[in-house]
Amino acid sequence: MHLFDDLPILDKSALFELLSKRFNNEEKKLSQIPSPQMLHDAQKAAKKIADAIRERKKITLVGDYDVDGVSATAIMIDFFRQIPYPLQTIIPNRFSDGYGVSPNVLKRVDADIVITVDNGITAIEAAEICKERGIELIITDHHTPLETLPDAYAIVNPKLSSCSYPFEEICGAQVAWLLLGLLKKELSLPIDMKAFLDILCIAVIADIMPLTDINRAIVKEGLKILMNSQRPSSIIIRDFLNKSSITSEDIGFAIAPRINSAGRLEDASIALEFLTAATTNEAYTQFEKLNTLNETRRETEARTTDEALGLVDEKDSIIVVAKEGWHEGVVGIVASRLVDHFSKPAIVLSIKNGVAKGSARSIGNIDIYELIKENSALLTKFGGHKMAAGLGLEEKDIELFKSAINQTALTLDPSDFLSLDEVIGILPSSEIDFELLELLESFEPYGEANSRPLFLMKDAHIVEIKYFGKEKSHTKVVIKQSVHERKPIELILFKKTLEMPSEKKLTCSYRVTKNEFNSRVSAQLIINKIYNY
């Protein structure tokens, strides 16, 4: 077998060298976050909001229903509570309002100023309505702008061509937080901006921002603050995870899906009430609701994924699947599942009354936003960024769009489809110990652009296969990397059952994580992908 023939055998010092190269030995500190004044229009926006507060004007905030938008809204609410100043907040409902500050949402607004967080960069019609009604619109967003910008009082977005902010890969909550930093100065307030990092780090991780540069510093510090914050939602998160330290993966896999489930299935106000709860009792009540919604989301997602898999045309470079009645709250997750399964970008559309709405997810180096943009003549709406996007179109145009986007994809370099989660080497069993866990921990937080290292287990001898979990739906594979090894090691495969292969051999990639159970710490080897067995 020639797969991965050139992979190095790694010891800890070689692994340290490899991981250090990811950051060019540069470790950013919070004090090195570039000044918010460098964000185009940020100073202008902060002055306008400060004047509105002094003049007791009505301010309305319009957020978004994903983790980033809910977190940005929660940070804004917390800040305004500390002034204190009344702030009307609206998070649109995915099903009745659609996305962002829309004409529909503006019907409920009675304000002098409307501020958006994590949305608004494509809200051209809403901006016109605000103008007509004498409302000053301040847009804060991080999504890719179109050629035509809304006619707003101020637009704060690091992706604007006119913006000189040195690091543009920040999420909507970060843009809002940076603007609040300027507002704090304008009003000479004694508010501690670091105290918001427990919520902010959740947004950065959940919105799959690259965990490099200032994002790495924010998440690192935010996770520490999350461990000690007296914010009721942070106390509940700590109790739920029950760990001596919280990692970015704990947030990405356990917390973010729960916060997201509210906006996906019902209404994001449940998640917002959790993050802004004044007591632990209130936070606990909302978190229990999120848990229940997350269970429903899992079931709906699993059913939809099965149906979507059956509709995929494997010849296509860009997967496009659509069906009447799919729950539009889970299409983004289903698109991610299809990306994992086929190693191709995927677009999943839910059809209702002749209209299709959906989500796109990408892989490797493919800019799904640009691919969609090139075929936007067939769409009624679209928006997003390189790795994820949302779109809408008429049902009758789905096949045309599918054909057109696949035609555009013919120009792509095949290497762009390769997942950026690369296997970096082979670890001898003797290297898997507590020292390795400490080494890996020193390069936290892991996530986008700093993925947890993947190692290769090549032609390992399978000693035994066991199943575990409530429904015996997970697999424990006991292996020896070589027949001479005295002590076997265990690999875990979640949500899948493997049967013993005839040759009793396994080649797979895996990651090493810290497992804490009953106060005992051990290295857990989790299978990422099986290449043959």
Coordinates of C-alpha atoms in Angstrom, one line a residue, residues 263-517:
G263 CA -32.3 29.5 16.1
R264 CA -32.2 26.4 14.0
L265 CA -35.4 24.8 15.3
E266 CA -37.4 27.4 17.2
D267 CA -36.3 30.9 18.1
A268 CA -32.9 32.2 19.0
S269 CA -34.3 34.2 21.9
I270 CA -33.9 31.0 24.0
A271 CA -30.1 31.0 23.4
L272 CA -30.0 34.8 24.0
E273 CA -31.9 34.4 27.4
F274 CA -29.3 31.7 28.3
L275 CA -26.3 33.9 27.6
T276 CA -27.8 37.0 29.3
A277 CA -29.5 35.3 32.2
A278 CA -29.2 37.2 35.5
T279 CA -29.2 34.1 37.8
T280 CA -27.9 30.6 37.5
N281 CA -31.5 29.3 37.9
E282 CA -32.6 31.3 34.8
A283 CA -29.5 30.1 32.9
Y284 CA -30.1 26.5 33.9
T285 CA -33.8 26.6 32.7
Q286 CA -32.8 28.0 29.3
F287 CA -29.9 25.5 29.0
E288 CA -32.3 22.6 29.6
K289 CA -34.4 23.9 26.8
L290 CA -31.3 24.1 24.5
N291 CA -30.5 20.5 25.5
T292 CA -33.9 19.3 24.4
L293 CA -33.8 21.3 21.2
N294 CA -30.4 19.9 20.4
E295 CA -31.7 16.3 20.8
T296 CA -34.5 17.1 18.3
R297 CA -31.9 18.8 16.0
R298 CA -29.7 15.6 16.0
E299 CA -32.7 13.4 15.1
T300 CA -33.9 15.7 12.3
E301 CA -30.3 16.1 11.0
A302 CA -29.6 12.4 10.9
R303 CA -32.9 11.7 9.0
T304 CA -32.2 14.5 6.5
T305 CA -28.6 13.4 6.0
D306 CA -29.7 9.9 5.1
E307 CA -32.2 11.3 2.5
A308 CA -29.6 13.8 1.1
L309 CA -27.0 11.0 0.7
G310 CA -29.4 9.2 -1.6
L311 CA -29.9 12.3 -3.8
V312 CA -26.2 13.0 -4.5
D313 CA -24.8 12.8 -8.0
E314 CA -21.2 11.6 -7.3
K315 CA -20.0 12.8 -10.7
D316 CA -20.5 16.4 -9.6
S317 CA -17.6 18.5 -8.3
I318 CA -20.1 20.6 -6.2
I319 CA -22.8 18.7 -4.6
V320 CA -26.3 20.3 -4.9
V321 CA -29.3 18.5 -3.3
A322 CA -32.8 19.7 -2.7
K323 CA -36.0 18.4 -1.3
E324 CA -39.5 19.6 -0.3
G325 CA -40.1 19.6 3.4
W326 CA -36.5 19.4 4.7
H327 CA -36.2 21.5 7.9
E328 CA -34.3 24.6 6.9
G329 CA -32.7 24.8 10.3
V330 CA -30.5 21.8 9.7
V331 CA -29.5 22.2 6.1
G332 CA -26.2 23.8 7.0
I333 CA -25.2 20.9 9.2
V334 CA -26.3 18.4 6.6
A335 CA -24.2 20.2 4.0
S336 CA -21.2 19.8 6.5
R337 CA -22.0 16.0 6.7
L338 CA -22.0 15.7 2.9
V339 CA -18.6 17.6 2.7
D340 CA -17.1 15.1 5.2
H341 CA -18.6 12.1 3.3
F342 CA -17.6 13.1 -0.3
S343 CA -14.7 15.6 0.3
K344 CA -16.4 18.1 -2.0
P345 CA -18.3 21.4 -1.3
A346 CA -22.0 20.8 -0.7
I347 CA -25.2 22.9 -1.1
V348 CA -28.3 21.7 0.6
L349 CA -31.7 23.3 -0.2
S350 CA -35.0 23.1 1.5
I351 CA -38.0 23.7 -0.8
K352 CA -41.3 25.3 0.3
N353 CA -44.1 26.7 -2.0
G354 CA -41.8 26.8 -5.0
V355 CA -39.0 28.6 -3.2
A356 CA -35.7 27.0 -2.2
K357 CA -33.6 28.2 0.7
G358 CA -30.3 26.6 1.8
S359 CA -26.8 26.6 3.0
A360 CA -23.4 25.8 1.5
R361 CA -20.3 24.5 3.1
S362 CA -16.8 24.2 1.5
I363 CA -13.6 22.2 1.9
G364 CA -9.9 22.8 1.5
N365 CA -9.1 25.9 -0.5
I366 CA -12.4 26.3 -2.4
D367 CA -14.1 29.6 -2.0
I368 CA -17.8 28.6 -2.1
Y369 CA -18.9 32.2 -1.8
E370 CA -17.1 33.2 -5.0
L371 CA -18.5 30.1 -6.8
I372 CA -22.0 31.1 -5.8
K373 CA -21.5 34.7 -6.6
E374 CA -20.4 33.8 -10.2
N375 CA -23.8 32.1 -10.7
S376 CA -25.9 34.6 -8.7
A377 CA -28.0 35.6 -11.7
L378 CA -30.0 32.4 -11.0
L379 CA -30.5 33.3 -7.3
T380 CA -32.9 35.6 -5.4
K381 CA -30.4 36.1 -2.6
F382 CA -27.0 35.0 -1.3
G383 CA -24.3 35.9 1.2
G384 CA -21.5 34.5 3.3
H385 CA -17.8 33.9 3.2
K386 CA -15.2 31.5 1.8
M387 CA -16.1 28.4 3.8
A388 CA -19.9 28.9 4.3
A389 CA -22.7 30.7 2.6
G390 CA -26.5 31.0 2.5
L391 CA -28.6 31.3 -0.6
G392 CA -32.2 31.4 -2.0
L393 CA -33.6 30.6 -5.5
E394 CA -36.8 29.6 -7.3
E395 CA -37.4 25.8 -7.3
K396 CA -37.6 25.9 -11.1
D397 CA -34.0 27.2 -11.3
I398 CA -32.3 24.5 -9.1
E399 CA -31.2 22.2 -11.9
L400 CA -29.9 25.2 -13.9
F401 CA -28.0 26.4 -10.9
K402 CA -26.6 22.9 -10.1
S403 CA -25.4 22.6 -13.7
A404 CA -24.0 26.2 -13.8
I405 CA -22.0 26.0 -10.6
N406 CA -20.5 22.6 -11.6
Q407 CA -19.5 24.2 -14.9
T408 CA -17.8 27.0 -13.0
A409 CA -16.0 24.4 -10.8
L410 CA -14.3 22.8 -13.9
T411 CA -11.7 25.6 -13.6
L412 CA -10.8 24.6 -10.0
D413 CA -7.4 23.0 -9.3
P414 CA -8.0 19.4 -8.0
S415 CA -5.6 20.1 -5.1
D416 CA -8.0 22.8 -3.8
F417 CA -10.4 19.9 -2.9
L418 CA -7.9 18.4 -0.4
S419 CA -9.0 18.9 3.2
L420 CA -6.6 21.1 5.1
D421 CA -6.8 18.7 8.0
E422 CA -3.6 16.9 6.9
V423 CA -2.1 13.8 8.5
I424 CA 1.3 15.0 9.8
G425 CA 3.1 11.8 10.7
I426 CA 3.3 8.4 12.4
L427 CA 3.6 8.3 16.2
P428 CA 5.3 5.2 17.8
S429 CA 3.1 3.8 20.6
S430 CA 5.9 4.6 23.1
E431 CA 5.4 8.4 22.4
I432 CA 1.7 8.3 23.5
D433 CA 1.8 9.4 27.1
F434 CA 1.1 12.3 29.5
E435 CA 4.0 14.2 28.2
L436 CA 2.5 14.1 24.7
L437 CA -0.8 15.4 26.2
E438 CA 1.0 18.3 27.7
L439 CA 2.8 19.1 24.5
L440 CA -0.4 19.0 22.5
E441 CA -2.1 21.2 25.2
S442 CA 0.6 23.8 24.8
F443 CA -0.6 24.5 21.2
E444 CA -4.2 24.9 22.1
P445 CA -6.6 26.3 21.1
Y446 CA -7.2 24.0 18.1
G447 CA -9.7 24.8 15.3
E448 CA -9.8 26.4 11.9
A449 CA -6.2 27.0 10.6
N450 CA -4.7 25.3 13.6
S451 CA -6.3 21.9 13.5
R452 CA -5.5 19.3 16.2
P453 CA -2.7 17.2 14.7
L454 CA -3.8 14.0 12.9
F455 CA -1.5 11.0 13.0
L456 CA -1.5 7.8 10.9
M457 CA -2.0 4.3 12.2
K458 CA -0.7 2.2 9.3
D459 CA -1.5 -1.5 8.8
A460 CA -2.0 -1.9 12.6
H461 CA -3.0 -5.4 13.8
I462 CA -6.5 -5.5 15.3
V463 CA -6.6 -7.5 18.5
E464 CA -10.2 -6.9 19.4
I465 CA -13.3 -4.9 18.5
K466 CA -15.8 -3.8 21.2
Y467 CA -18.9 -1.7 21.2
F468 CA -20.0 0.8 23.8
G469 CA -22.6 3.5 24.6
K470 CA -26.3 3.4 25.5
E471 CA -27.2 1.8 22.1
K472 CA -23.7 0.2 21.5
S473 CA -23.3 2.7 18.6
H474 CA -19.6 3.5 19.2
T475 CA -16.6 1.3 18.6
K476 CA -13.5 0.6 20.6
V477 CA -10.7 -0.9 18.4
V478 CA -7.8 -2.6 20.4
I479 CA -4.7 -2.7 18.2
K480 CA -1.0 -3.2 18.1
Q481 CA 1.1 -1.0 15.7
S482 CA 3.5 -3.9 15.3
V483 CA 3.2 -7.6 16.4
H484 CA 6.2 -7.2 18.7
E485 CA 4.5 -4.7 21.0
R486 CA 3.6 -6.1 24.4
K487 CA 0.9 -3.6 25.3
P488 CA -2.0 -2.9 22.9
I489 CA -3.6 0.5 22.5
E490 CA -7.2 1.5 22.0
L491 CA -8.8 3.7 19.3
I492 CA -12.3 5.1 19.6
L493 CA -14.7 5.5 16.7
F494 CA -17.8 7.5 17.7
K495 CA -21.3 7.1 16.1
K496 CA -20.2 4.1 14.0
T497 CA -19.8 0.4 14.4
L498 CA -16.9 -1.5 12.7
E499 CA -16.8 -5.3 12.2
M500 CA -13.7 -7.4 12.4
P501 CA -12.1 -7.4 8.9
S502 CA -10.8 -10.7 7.5
E503 CA -7.2 -9.5 7.5
K504 CA -7.4 -8.0 11.0
K505 CA -5.6 -4.9 9.7
L506 CA -6.4 -1.2 10.1
T507 CA -5.1 2.0 8.5
C508 CA -6.6 5.2 9.8
S509 CA -5.9 8.7 10.8
Y510 CA -6.6 9.7 14.5
R511 CA -6.2 12.5 16.9
V512 CA -5.0 12.4 20.5
T513 CA -7.2 14.1 23.1
K514 CA -7.2 14.3 26.9
N515 CA -10.0 12.2 28.5
E516 CA -11.1 13.1 32.0
F517 CA -13.4 10.6 33.8

